[in-house]
Coordinates of C-alpha atoms in Angstrom, one line a residue:
Chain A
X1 CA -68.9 -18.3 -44.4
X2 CA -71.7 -20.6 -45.5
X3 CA -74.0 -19.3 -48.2
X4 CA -77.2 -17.7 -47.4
X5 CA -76.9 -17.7 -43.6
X6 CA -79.9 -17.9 -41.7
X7 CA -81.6 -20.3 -44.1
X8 CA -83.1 -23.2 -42.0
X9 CA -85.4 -26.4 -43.1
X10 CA -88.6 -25.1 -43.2
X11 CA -90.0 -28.0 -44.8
X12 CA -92.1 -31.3 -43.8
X13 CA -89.6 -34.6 -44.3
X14 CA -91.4 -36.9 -46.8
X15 CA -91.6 -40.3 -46.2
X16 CA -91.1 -41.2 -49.3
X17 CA -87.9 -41.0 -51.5
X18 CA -87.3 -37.7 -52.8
X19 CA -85.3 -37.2 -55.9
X20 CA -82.6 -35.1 -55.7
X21 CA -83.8 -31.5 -56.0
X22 CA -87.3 -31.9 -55.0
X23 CA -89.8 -31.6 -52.6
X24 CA -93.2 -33.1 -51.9
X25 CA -96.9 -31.5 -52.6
X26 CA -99.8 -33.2 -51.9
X27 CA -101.9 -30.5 -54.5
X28 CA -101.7 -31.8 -58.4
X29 CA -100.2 -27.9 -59.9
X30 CA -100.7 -27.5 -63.7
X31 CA -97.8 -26.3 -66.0
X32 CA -98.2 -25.9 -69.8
X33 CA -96.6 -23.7 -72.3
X34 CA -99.6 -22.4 -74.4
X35 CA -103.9 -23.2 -74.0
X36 CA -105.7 -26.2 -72.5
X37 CA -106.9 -27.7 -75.3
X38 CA -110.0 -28.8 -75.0
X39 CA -110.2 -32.3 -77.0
X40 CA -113.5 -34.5 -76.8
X41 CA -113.8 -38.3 -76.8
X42 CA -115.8 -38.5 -79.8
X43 CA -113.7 -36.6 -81.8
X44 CA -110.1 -38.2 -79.7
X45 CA -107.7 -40.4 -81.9
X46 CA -104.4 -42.0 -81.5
X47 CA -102.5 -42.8 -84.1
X48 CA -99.2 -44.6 -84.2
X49 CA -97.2 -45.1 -87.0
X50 CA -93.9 -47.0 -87.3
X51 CA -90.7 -46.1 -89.1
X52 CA -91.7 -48.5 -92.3
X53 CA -95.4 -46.5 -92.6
X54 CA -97.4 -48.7 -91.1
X55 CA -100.0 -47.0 -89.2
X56 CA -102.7 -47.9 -86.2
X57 CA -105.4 -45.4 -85.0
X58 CA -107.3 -46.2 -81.8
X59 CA -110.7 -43.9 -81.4
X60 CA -112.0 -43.8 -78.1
X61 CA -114.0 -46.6 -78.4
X62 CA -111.3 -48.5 -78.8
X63 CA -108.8 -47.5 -76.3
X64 CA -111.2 -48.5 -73.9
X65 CA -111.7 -52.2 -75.4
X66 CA -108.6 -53.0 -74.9
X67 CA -107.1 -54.3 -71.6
X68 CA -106.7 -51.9 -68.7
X69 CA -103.9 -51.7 -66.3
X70 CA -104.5 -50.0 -63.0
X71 CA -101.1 -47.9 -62.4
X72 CA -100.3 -46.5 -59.1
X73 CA -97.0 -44.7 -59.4
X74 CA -95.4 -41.3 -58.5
X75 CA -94.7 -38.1 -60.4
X76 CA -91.8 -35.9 -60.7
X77 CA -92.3 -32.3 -61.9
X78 CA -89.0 -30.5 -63.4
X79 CA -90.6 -27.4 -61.6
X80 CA -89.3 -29.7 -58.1
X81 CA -92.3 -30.8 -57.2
X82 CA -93.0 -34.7 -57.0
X83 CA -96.4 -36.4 -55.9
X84 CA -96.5 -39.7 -54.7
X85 CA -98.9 -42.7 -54.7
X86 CA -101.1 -41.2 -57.5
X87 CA -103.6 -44.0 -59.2
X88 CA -104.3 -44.0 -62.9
X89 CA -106.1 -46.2 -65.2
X90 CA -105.4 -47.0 -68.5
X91 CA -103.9 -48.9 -71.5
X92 CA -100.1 -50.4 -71.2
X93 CA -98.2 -48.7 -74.2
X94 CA -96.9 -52.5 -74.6
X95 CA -100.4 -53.5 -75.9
X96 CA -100.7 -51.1 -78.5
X97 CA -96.8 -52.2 -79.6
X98 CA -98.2 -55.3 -79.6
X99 CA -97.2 -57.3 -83.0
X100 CA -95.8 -53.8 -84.8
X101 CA -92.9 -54.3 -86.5
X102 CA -90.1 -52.0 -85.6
X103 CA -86.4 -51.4 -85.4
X104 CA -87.3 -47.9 -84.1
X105 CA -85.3 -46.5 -81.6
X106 CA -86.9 -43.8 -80.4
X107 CA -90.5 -42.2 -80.4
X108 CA -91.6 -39.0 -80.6
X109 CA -95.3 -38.3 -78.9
X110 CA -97.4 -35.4 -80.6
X111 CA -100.3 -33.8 -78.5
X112 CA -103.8 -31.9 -79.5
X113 CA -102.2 -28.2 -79.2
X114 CA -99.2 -29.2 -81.2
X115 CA -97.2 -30.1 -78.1
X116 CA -94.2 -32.8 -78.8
X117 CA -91.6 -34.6 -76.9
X118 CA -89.5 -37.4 -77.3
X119 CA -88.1 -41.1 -75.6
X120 CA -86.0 -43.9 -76.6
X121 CA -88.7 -46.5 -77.3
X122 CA -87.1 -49.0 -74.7
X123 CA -88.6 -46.4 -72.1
X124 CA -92.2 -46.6 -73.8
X125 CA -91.6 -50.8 -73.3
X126 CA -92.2 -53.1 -70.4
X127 CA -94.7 -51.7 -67.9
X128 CA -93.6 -48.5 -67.7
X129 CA -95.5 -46.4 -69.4
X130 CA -99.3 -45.8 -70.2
X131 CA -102.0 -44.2 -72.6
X132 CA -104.1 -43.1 -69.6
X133 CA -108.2 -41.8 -69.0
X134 CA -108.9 -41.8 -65.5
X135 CA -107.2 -40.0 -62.6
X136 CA -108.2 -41.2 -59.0
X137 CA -111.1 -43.0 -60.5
X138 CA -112.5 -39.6 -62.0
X139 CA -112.1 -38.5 -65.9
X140 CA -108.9 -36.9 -66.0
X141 CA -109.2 -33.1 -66.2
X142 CA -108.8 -31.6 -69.5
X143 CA -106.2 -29.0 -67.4
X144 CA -103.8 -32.6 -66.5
X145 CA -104.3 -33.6 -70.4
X146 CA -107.6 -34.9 -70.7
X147 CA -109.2 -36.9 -72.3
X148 CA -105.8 -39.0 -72.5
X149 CA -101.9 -38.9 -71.8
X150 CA -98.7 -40.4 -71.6
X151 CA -98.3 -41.0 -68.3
X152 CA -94.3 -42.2 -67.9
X153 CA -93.5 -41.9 -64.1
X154 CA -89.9 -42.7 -64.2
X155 CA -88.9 -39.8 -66.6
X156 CA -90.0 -35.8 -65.7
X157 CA -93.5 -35.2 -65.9
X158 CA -93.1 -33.2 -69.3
X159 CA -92.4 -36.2 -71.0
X160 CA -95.9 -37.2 -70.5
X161 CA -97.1 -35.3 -72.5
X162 CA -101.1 -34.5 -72.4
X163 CA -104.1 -34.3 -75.1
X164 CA -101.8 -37.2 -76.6
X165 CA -102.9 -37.5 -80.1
X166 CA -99.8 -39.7 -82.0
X167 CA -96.7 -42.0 -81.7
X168 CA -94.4 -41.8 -84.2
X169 CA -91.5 -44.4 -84.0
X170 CA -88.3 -43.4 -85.2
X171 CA -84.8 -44.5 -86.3
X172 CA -83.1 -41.6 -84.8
X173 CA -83.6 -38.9 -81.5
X174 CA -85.5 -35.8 -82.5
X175 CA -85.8 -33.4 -79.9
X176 CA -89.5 -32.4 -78.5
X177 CA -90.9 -28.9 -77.8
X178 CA -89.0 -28.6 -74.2
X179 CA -86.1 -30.7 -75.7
X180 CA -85.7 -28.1 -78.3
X181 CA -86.0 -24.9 -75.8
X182 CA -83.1 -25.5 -72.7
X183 CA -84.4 -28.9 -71.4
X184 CA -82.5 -32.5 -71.3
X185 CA -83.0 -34.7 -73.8
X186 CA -83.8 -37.7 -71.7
X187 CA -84.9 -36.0 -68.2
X188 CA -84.2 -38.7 -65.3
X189 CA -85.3 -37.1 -62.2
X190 CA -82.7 -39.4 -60.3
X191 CA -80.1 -38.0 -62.0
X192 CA -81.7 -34.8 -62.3
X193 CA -81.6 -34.3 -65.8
X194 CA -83.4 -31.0 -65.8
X195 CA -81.2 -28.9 -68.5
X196 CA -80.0 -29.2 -71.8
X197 CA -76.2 -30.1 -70.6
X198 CA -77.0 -31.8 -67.3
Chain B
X1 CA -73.4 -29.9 -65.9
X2 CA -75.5 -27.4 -63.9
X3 CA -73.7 -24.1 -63.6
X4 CA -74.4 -22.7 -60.2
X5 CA -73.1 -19.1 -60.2
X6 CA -72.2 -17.2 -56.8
X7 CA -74.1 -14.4 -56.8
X8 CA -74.3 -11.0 -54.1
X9 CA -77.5 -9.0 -53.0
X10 CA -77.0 -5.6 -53.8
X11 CA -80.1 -4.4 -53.0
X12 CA -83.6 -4.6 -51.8
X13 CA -86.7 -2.9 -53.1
X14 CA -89.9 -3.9 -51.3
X15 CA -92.7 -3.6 -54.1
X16 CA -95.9 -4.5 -52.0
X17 CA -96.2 -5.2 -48.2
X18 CA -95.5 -9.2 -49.4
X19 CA -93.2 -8.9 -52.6
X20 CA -89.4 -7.5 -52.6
X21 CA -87.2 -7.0 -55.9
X22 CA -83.5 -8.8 -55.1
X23 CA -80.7 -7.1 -57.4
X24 CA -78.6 -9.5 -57.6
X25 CA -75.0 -9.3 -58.8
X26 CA -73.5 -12.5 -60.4
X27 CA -70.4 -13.8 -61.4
X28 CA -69.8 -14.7 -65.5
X29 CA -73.6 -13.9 -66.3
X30 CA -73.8 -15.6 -69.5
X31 CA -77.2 -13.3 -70.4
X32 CA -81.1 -13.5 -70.7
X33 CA -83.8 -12.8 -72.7
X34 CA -86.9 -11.0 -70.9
X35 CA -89.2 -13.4 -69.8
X36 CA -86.9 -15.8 -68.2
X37 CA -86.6 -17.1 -65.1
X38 CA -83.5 -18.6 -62.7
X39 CA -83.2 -21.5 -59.9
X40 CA -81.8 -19.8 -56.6
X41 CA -80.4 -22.3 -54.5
X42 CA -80.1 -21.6 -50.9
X43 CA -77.7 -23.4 -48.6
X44 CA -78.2 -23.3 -44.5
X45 CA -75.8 -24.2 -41.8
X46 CA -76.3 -27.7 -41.4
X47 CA -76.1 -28.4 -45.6
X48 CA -79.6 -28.4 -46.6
X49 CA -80.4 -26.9 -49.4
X50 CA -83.5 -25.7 -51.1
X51 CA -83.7 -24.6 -54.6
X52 CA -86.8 -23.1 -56.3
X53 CA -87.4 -21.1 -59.5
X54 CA -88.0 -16.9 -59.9
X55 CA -88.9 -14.8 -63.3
X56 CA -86.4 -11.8 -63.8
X57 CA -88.1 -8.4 -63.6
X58 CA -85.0 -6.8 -64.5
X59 CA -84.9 -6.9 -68.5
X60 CA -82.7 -8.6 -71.0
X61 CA -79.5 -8.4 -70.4
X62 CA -75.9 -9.0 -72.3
X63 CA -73.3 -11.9 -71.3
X64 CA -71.5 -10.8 -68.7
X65 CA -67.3 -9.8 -70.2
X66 CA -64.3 -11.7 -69.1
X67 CA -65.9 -13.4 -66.3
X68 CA -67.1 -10.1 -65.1
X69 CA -70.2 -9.4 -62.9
X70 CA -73.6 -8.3 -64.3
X71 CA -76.9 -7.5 -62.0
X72 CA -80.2 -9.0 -62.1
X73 CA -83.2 -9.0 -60.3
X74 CA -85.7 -11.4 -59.5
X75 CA -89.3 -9.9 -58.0
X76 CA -90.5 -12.5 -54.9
X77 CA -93.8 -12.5 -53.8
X78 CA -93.5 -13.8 -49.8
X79 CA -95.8 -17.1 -49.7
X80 CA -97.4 -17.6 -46.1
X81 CA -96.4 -21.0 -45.7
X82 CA -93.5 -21.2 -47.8
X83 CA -90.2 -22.5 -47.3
X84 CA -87.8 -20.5 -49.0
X85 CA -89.7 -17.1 -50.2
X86 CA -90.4 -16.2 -46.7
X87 CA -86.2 -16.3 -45.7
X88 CA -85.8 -14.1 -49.5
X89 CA -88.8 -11.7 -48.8
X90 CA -87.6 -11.2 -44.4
X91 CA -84.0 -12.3 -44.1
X92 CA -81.8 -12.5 -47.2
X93 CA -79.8 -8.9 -46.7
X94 CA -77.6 -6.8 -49.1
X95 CA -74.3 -8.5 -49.2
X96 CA -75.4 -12.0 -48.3
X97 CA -74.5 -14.6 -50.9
X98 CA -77.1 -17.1 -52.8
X99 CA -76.3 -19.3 -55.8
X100 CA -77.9 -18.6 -58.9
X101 CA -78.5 -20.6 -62.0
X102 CA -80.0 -20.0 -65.4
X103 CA -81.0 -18.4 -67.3
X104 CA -83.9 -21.1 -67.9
X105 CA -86.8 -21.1 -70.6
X106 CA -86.5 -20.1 -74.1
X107 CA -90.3 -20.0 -74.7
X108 CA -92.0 -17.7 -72.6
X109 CA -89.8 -15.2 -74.0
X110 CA -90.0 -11.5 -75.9
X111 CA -87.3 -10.1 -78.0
X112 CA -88.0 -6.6 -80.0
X113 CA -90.2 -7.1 -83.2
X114 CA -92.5 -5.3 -84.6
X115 CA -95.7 -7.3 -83.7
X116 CA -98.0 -6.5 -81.6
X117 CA -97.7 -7.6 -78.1
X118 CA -100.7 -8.1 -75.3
X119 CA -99.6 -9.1 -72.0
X120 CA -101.6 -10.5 -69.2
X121 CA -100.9 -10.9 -66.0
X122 CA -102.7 -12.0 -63.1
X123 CA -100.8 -10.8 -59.7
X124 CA -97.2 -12.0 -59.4
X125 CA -97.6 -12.9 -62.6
X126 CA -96.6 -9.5 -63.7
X127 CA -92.7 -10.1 -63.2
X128 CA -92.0 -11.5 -66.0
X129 CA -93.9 -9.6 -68.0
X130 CA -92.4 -6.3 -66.8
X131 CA -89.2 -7.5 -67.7
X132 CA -90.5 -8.1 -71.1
X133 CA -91.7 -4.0 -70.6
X134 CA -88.3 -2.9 -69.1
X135 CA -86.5 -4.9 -72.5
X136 CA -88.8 -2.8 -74.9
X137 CA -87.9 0.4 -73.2
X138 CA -84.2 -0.2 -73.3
X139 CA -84.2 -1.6 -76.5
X140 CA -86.1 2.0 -77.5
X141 CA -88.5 -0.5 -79.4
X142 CA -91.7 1.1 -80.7
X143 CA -93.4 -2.4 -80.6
X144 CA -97.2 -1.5 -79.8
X145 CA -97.4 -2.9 -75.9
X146 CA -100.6 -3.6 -74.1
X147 CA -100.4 -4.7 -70.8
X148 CA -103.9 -6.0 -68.8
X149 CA -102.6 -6.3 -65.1
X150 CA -105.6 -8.1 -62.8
X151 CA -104.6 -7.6 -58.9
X152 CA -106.8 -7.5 -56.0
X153 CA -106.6 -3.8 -54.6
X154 CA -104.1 -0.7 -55.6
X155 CA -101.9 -1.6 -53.0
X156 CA -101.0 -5.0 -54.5
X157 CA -99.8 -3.5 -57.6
X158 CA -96.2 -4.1 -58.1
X159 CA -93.8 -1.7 -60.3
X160 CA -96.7 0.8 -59.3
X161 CA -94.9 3.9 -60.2
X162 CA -93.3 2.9 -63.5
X163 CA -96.2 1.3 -64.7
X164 CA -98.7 3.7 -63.9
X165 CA -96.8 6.5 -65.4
X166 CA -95.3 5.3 -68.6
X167 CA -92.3 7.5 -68.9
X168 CA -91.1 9.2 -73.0
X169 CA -89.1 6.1 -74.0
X170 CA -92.3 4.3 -73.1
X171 CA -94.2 5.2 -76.2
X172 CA -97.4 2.7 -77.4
X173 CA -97.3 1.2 -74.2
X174 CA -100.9 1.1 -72.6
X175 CA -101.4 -0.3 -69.2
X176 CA -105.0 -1.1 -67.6
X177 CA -105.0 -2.0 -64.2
X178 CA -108.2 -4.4 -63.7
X179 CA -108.9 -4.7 -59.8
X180 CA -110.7 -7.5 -58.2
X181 CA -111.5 -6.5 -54.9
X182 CA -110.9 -3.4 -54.3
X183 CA -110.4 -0.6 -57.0
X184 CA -109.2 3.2 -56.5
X185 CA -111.8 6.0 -56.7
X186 CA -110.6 7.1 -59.8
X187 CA -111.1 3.8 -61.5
X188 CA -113.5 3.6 -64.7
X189 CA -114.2 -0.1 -64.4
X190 CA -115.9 -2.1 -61.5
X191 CA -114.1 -3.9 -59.2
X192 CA -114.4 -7.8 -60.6
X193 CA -112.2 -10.5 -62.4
X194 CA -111.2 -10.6 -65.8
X195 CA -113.9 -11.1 -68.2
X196 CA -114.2 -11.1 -71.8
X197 CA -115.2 -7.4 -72.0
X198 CA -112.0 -6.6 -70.4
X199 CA -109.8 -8.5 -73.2
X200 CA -111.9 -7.0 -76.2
X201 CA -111.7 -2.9 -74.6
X202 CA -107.5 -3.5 -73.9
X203 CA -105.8 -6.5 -75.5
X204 CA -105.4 -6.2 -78.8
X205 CA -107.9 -7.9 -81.5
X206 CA -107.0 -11.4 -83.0
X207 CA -107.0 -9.8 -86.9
X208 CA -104.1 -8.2 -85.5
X209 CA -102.2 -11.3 -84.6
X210 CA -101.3 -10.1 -81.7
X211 CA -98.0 -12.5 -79.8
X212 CA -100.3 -12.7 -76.5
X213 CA -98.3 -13.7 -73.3
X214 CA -100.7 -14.6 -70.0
X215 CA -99.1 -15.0 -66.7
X216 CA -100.7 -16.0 -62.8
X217 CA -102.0 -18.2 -61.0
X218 CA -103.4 -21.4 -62.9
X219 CA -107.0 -20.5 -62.7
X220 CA -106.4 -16.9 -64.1
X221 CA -104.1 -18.4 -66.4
X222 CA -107.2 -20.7 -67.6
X223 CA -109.5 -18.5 -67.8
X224 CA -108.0 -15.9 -69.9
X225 CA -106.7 -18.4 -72.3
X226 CA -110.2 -19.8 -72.7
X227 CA -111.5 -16.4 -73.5
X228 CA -108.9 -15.3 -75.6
X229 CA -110.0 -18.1 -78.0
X230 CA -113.4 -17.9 -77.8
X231 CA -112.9 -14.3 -79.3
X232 CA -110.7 -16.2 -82.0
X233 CA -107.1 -16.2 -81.4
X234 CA -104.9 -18.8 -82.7
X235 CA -103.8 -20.8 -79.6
X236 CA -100.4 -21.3 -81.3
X237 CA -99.9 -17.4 -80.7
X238 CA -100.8 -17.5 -77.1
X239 CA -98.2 -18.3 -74.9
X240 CA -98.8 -19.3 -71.0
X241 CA -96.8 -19.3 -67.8
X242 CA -98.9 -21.0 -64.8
X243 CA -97.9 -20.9 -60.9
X244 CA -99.7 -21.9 -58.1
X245 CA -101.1 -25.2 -56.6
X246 CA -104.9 -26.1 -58.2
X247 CA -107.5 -28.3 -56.8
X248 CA -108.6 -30.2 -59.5

């Protein structure tokens, strides 16, 4: 006897490549464990500092000097919701590695709120991953991590992570906030790392 | 790799006119803490599958012995359009068969101490919240419990009976019922949403250091967090559980 008999597709097909696991929403849903912070751009910093000590800040005034990339990419929520074709601007996390001296392996990113996750640096490298401002050419909402996030499309959306205040490049993995509390590590939604053990 | 359990309805308890309680019993339970939630995975004929995530409302529970069964509950509230909470709140029937996994979260979470607790819950938002209620009670834990529940009229309140009569192993548990629409005749306070009024009369004061756990829909969820600190409570004691699509 199958399981849950009766069950039919109720849902839309998407168009567009679905993860395994997921389905597609055209609204932009919030999830965060604690308050919105509520961070502004005069007082906004981010500061990254590199296994050896050496340290970079960026104020707002300077995140936005630098060169902007244009990102249009898709998003995969844990929660099984993925949104496609979203447009973002902001600053390539390759220009602000740009000339640091590093053997780090990984990263861990630290939020306004006290939030943390953590990547292999390699993911943070090449293109695919962004220090971002602006969401569909509009300020991004302090609920979606305004004034500024990670924004790493091919890894679940909690990796990137909002109200990003630091990058701290490591030698070794240390596990984030989610890592630490029943969530993968690494979190590919193509392999659908969702859980600690997946 | 992801442990999907087999797990039996054994019973249905319809809470509102759009929410039912599932008991569920599963093989090799491995346990929960109140406040969790699980992924239910339903499979129709053809092989599609959906999978979506529901809070317990049944409260903390011990591993399962032996491979032995234990019995859960999740609390669905039936979403007009949806694809798989209409089929659990109309079709799914005692003795079919669903796959269960979890339990998943460790944060938004409650185990017996002795600080005080306020919860906040903003419609369906309750079900995880009562199951932090229903842990207290078993537990026989005198933890000082105040729970602000915001629905829209008295017939949308789920766990109506048990939470509008707080039984003897209930003790320190105060419950406020804040209506938005429509409120009952004997109700002190006018019918409107959640304001800061509401939070200083019922939750409890942030000198108290209250753990403060606020569930709903993202808006409510917003809202109340904003107000909480505006009346000075250390964010890093509120903790937030959001649902619901937003238009921003």
């Amino acid at each position: 006897m199958p399981l849950t008999p009766g069950f039919r597709r109720r849902a839309r097909e998407s168009e567009h490549d679905l993860p395994p696991g997921q389905y597609e929403t055209r609204d932009f849903p919030v999830l965060s464990a604690g308050p919105t912070p509520r961070v502004t751009t005069d007082r906004w910093s981010l500061d990254l500092t590199a296994e050896s000590g050496e340290q970079r800040s960026w104020t707002w005034q300077d995140l936005m000097a630098l060169p902007q990339s244009t990102p249009t990419v898709d998003l995969h929520c844990v929660t099984r919701w993925s949104k496609f074709g979203t447009h973002w601007t902001g600053v390539d996390v390759d220009v602000l590695l740009d000339g640091v001296e590093t053997s780090a392996s990984y990263v861990t990113v630290g939020s306004y709120g006290g939030y943390t996750t953590n990547l292999p640096l390699a993911d943070l490298r090449g293109g695919r991953a962004w220090i971002v401002h602006t969401y569909e050419g509009e300020p991004l909402h302090p609920e979606h991590g305004g004034p500024a996030r990670l924004l790493v499309p091919h890894l679940y959306l909690w990796k990137s992570a909002k109200w990003v205040r630091s990058i701290t490049l490591m030698a070794h993995d240390r596990p984030g906030f989610w890592e630490t509390l029943g969530y993968h590590d690494y979190g590919d939604p193509w392999r659908e790392q969702r859980y600690r053990g997946d | 790799m992801a442990t999907w359990r087999r797990a039996t309805c054994v019973s249905r308890t319809a809470e509102t006119a759009s929410a039912v309680t599932l008991e569920l019993d599963v093989e090799g339970w491995p346990g929960n803490l109140a406040g969790q939630h699980v992924d239910l995975r339903l499979t129709a004929d053809d092989g599609y599958t959906a999978t979506r995530s529901y809070s317990l409302s049944s409260p903390a529970a011990a591993p399962s012995t032996q491979g032995g069964r234990r019995r859960v509950a999740v609390t669905v509230q039936r979403v007009a359009d949806g694809e798989v909470s209409p089929y659990l709140a109309d079709d799914f029937a005692v003795s079919d068969e669903i796959e269960v996994r979890g339990p998943i979260g460790e944060w938004f979470v409650w185990e017996p101490d002795g600080t005080p607790v306020t919860l906040i819950a903003g419609g369906s938002g309750i079900v995880p919240l009562v199951s932090m209620v229903r842990t207290r009670r078993e537990a026989r834990s005198r933890t000082p419990f105040r729970l602000l529940y915001s629905v829209r009229t008295p017939a949308d309140r789920m766990f109506r009976r048990e939470l509008a009569h707080p039984g003897p192993d209930d003790q320190a548990l105060d419950v406020a019922f804040l209506y938005t629409r429509e409120a009952p005749e004997e109700a002190a306070r006018p019918v409107g949403r959640i304001e800061v009024a509401d939070l200083v009369s019922w939750a409890w004061p942030p000198d108290f250091a209250p753990a403060t756990f606020v569930c709903g829909p993202t808006g409510f969820v917003e809202s109340v967090a904003a107000m909480l600190i505006s009346l000075g409570h250390d964010p890093a004691r509120i903790k937030t559980e959001r649902f619901g699509p937003t238009g921003v």
